[in-house]
XYZ file of C-alpha atoms in Angstrom:
267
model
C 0.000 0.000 0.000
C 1.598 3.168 -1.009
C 2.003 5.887 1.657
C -1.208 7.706 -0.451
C -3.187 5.115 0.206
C -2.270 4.900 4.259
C -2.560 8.540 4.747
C -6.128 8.642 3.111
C -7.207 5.192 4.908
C -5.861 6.752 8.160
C -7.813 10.182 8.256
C -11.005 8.252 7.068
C -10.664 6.336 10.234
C -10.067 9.125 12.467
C -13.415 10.861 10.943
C -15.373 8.041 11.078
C -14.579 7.582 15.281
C -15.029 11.076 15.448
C -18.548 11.239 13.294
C -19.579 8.085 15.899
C -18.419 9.665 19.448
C -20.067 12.437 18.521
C -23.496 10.877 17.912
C -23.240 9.212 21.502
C -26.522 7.811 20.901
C -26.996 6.655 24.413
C -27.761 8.833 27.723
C -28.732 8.371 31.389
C -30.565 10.049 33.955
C -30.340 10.540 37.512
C -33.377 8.603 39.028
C -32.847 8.556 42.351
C -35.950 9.776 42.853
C -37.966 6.719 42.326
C -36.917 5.201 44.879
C -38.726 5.770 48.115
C -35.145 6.321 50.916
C -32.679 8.638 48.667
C -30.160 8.010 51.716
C -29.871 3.853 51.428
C -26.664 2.110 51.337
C -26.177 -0.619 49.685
C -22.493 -1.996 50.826
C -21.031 -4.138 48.498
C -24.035 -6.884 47.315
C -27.330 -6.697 45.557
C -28.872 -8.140 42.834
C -31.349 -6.864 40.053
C -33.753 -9.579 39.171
C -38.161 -9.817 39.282
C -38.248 -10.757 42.602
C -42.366 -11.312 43.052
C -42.736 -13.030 39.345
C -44.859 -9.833 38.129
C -42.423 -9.411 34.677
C -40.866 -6.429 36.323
C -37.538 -5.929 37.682
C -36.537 -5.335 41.484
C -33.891 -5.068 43.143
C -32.557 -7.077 46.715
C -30.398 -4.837 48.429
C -28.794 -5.154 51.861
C -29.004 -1.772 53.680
C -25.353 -1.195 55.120
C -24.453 -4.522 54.066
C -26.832 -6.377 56.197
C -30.694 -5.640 56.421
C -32.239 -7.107 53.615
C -34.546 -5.123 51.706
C -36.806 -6.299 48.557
C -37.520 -3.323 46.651
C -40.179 -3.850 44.176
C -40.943 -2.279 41.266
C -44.504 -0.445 40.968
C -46.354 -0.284 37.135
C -45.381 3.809 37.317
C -41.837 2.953 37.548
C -41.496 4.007 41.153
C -40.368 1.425 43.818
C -41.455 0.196 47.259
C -38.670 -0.691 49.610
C -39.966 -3.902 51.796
C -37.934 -4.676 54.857
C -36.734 -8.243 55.594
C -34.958 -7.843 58.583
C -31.440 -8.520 59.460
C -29.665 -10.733 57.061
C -27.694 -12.636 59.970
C -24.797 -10.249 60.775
C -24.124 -6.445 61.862
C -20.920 -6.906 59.419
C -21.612 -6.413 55.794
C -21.996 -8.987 53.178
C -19.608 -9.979 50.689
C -21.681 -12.367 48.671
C -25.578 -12.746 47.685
C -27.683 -14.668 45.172
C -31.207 -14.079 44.598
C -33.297 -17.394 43.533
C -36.847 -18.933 44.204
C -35.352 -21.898 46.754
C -39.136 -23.577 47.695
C -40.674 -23.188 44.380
C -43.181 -20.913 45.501
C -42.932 -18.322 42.692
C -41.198 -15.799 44.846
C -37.148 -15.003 45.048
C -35.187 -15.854 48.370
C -31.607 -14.627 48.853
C -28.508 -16.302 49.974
C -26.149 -13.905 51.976
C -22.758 -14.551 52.914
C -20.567 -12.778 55.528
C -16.939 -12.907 56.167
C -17.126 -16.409 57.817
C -20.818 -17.326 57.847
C -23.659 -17.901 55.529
C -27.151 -17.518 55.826
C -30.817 -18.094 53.973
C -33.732 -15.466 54.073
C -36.806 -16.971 53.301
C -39.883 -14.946 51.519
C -43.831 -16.233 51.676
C -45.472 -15.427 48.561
C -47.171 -11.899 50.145
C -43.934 -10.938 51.172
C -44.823 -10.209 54.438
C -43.331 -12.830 56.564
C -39.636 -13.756 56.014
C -37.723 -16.156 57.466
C -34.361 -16.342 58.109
C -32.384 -19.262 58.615
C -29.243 -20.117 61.522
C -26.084 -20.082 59.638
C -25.186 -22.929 57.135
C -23.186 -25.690 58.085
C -19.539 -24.499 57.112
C -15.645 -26.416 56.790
C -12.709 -25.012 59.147
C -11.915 -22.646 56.675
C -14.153 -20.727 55.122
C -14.883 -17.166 53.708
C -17.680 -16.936 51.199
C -16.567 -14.735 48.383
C -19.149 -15.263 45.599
C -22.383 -17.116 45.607
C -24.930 -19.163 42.874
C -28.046 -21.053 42.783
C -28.360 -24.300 39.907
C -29.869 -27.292 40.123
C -26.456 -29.391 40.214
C -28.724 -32.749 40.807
C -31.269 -32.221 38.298
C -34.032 -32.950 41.028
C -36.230 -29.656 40.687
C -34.823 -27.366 43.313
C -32.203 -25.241 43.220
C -28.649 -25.728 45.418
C -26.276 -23.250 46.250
C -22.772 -22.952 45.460
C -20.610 -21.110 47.680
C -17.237 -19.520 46.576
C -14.735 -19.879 49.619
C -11.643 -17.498 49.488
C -9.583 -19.524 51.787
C -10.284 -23.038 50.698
C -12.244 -25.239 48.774
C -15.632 -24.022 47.327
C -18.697 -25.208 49.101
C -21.807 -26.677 48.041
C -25.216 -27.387 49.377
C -28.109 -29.734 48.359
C -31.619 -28.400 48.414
C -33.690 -30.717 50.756
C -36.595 -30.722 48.430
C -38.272 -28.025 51.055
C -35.905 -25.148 50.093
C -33.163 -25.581 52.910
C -29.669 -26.003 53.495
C -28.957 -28.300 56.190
C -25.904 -30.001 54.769
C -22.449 -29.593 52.551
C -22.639 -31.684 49.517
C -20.414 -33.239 47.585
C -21.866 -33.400 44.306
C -18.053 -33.100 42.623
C -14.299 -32.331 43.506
C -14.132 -28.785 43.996
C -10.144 -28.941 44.427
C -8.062 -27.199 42.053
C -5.038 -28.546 40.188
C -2.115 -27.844 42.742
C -3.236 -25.876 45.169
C -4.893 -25.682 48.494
C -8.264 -25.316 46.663
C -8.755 -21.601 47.825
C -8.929 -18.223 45.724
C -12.692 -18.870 44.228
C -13.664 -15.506 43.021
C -17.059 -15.988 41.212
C -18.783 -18.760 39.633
C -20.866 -19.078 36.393
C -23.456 -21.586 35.437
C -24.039 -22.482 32.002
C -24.212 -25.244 29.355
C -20.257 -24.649 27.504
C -20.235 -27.334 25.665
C -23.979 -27.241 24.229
C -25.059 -30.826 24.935
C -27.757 -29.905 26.949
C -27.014 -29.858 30.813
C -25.232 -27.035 32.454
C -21.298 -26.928 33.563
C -19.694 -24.750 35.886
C -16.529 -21.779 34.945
C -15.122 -20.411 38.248
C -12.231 -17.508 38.320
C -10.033 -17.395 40.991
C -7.421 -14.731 41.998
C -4.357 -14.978 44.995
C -2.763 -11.293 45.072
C 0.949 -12.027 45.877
C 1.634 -15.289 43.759
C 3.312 -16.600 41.045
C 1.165 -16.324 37.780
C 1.473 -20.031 37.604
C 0.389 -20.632 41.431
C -2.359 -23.369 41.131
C -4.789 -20.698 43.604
C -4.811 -18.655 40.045
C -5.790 -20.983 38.186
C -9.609 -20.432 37.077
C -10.994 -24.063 36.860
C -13.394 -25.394 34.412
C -15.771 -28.194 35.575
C -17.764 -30.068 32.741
C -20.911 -31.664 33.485
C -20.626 -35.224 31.776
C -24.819 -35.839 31.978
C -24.269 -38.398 34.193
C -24.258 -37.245 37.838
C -20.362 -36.984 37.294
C -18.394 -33.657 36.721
C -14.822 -33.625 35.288
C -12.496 -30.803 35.621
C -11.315 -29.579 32.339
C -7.549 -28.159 33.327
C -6.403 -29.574 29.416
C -3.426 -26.982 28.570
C -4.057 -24.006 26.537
C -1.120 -21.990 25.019
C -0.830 -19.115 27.055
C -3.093 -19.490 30.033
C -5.801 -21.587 31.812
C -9.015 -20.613 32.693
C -10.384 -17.854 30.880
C -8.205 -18.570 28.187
C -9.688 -22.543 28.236
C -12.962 -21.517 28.464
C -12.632 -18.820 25.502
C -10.841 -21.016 23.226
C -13.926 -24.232 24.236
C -16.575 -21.396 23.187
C -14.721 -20.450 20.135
C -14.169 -23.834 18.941
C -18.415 -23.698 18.655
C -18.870 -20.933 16.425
């Protein structure tokens, strides 16, 4: 290409970025208004999903990181903050999931604290919640991240727990929309290491054959980039009530890179 040609491709570039920044075709409002406390804080979890089943969107927020509130959306747009009490701690949560536990139509939320976790319950009226004593829990164990699947394929949803310190934690539904044991549906352990450094987990169906497998980052500040704690870990659901972890080497990286290079290899 002669220098022409790269000069003339170059400033049709430039005017073409600047011709689309300048459109900026999308803009936001301040809204605050619309909710009914302008002076609620939210701490560090909450999740934006139709909490009542109406088709609207709400919001479950934890007031200073630890009274629950469900604020619902109203057909003018305009919201209704309903208090659920104290989430189980006066500390503030690190991780919550939002998800309908006893298949009554309406969301409960999973909260966990620095070393406890903890279930609030909601009746379908949503005026009587109930909140459960803390989860059964290993030695070690901060809850960083949480989920809700149905790892058993039974009908009601269990929750995964993402434990900073060591290996991440999981809990069958009883069929009633409790907790009341660990589970050990698969190996959570991660490919030399301690297990620990779970960071967030995501359910879905990689490898399209029709039941869902499980991605899960992890992070350890102060380690080798090799360290086995920074390794993000890829568990594939085989269909048969058996998981295998997917740690096959990818040029470059593990993890992210693995599960990039799987989805790729679809499309």
């Amino acid at each position: 290409m002669t220098n022409s040609c790269t000069r003339t491709l170059l400033i049709c570039l430039i005017f073409l970025s600047a011709n689309v920044s300048a459109q900026n075709p999308f803009s936001f409002t301040n809204a605050n208004a619309k909710f009914s406390s302008a002076t609620f804080r939210s701490g560090n979890a909450l999740s934006v999903v139709d909490m009542n089943g109406d088709g609207m969107d709400d919001i479950a927020r934890l007031s200073q990181g630890n009274a629950l509130f469900y604020t619902i959306q109203r057909t003018n747009q305009t919201f209704n903050n309903i208090s659920a009490g104290n989430a189980g701690s006066t500390g503030s949560a690190w991780a919550m999931v939002v998800g309908d536990v006893d298949n009554n139509g309406v969301r409960d939320v999973a909260i966990g604290f620095g070393s406890n976790s903890y279930l609030m319950k909601a009746n379908t009226a949503l005026t009587t919640f109930t909140l459960s004593s803390a989860l059964p829990k290993p030695g070690s164990y901060f809850p960083q991240n949480m989920n809700f699947s149905d790892i058993d394929n039974d009908g009601f949803i269990d929750l995964y727990v993402c434990n900073d310190i060591a290996p991440s934690v999981m809990y069958g539904n009883n069929g009633s929309g409790s907790y009341p044991a660990m589970t050990n549906f698969f190996s959570t352990a991660n490919t030399g290491s301690d297990g620990s450094g779970n960071y967030g987990s995501i359910f879905t169906d990689i490898d399209n054959d029709g039941d869902i497998d499980l991605y899960v980052p992890h992070c350890r500040q102060s380690t080798a980039a090799n360290d086995g704690r920074r390794l993000d870990m890829l568990h594939i659901n085989n269909g048969n009530g058996t998981w295998t972890l997917d740690d096959a080497p990818v040029p470059g990286a593990r993890g992210f890179e693995k599960l990039r290079h799987d989805l790729d290899s679809q499309f």
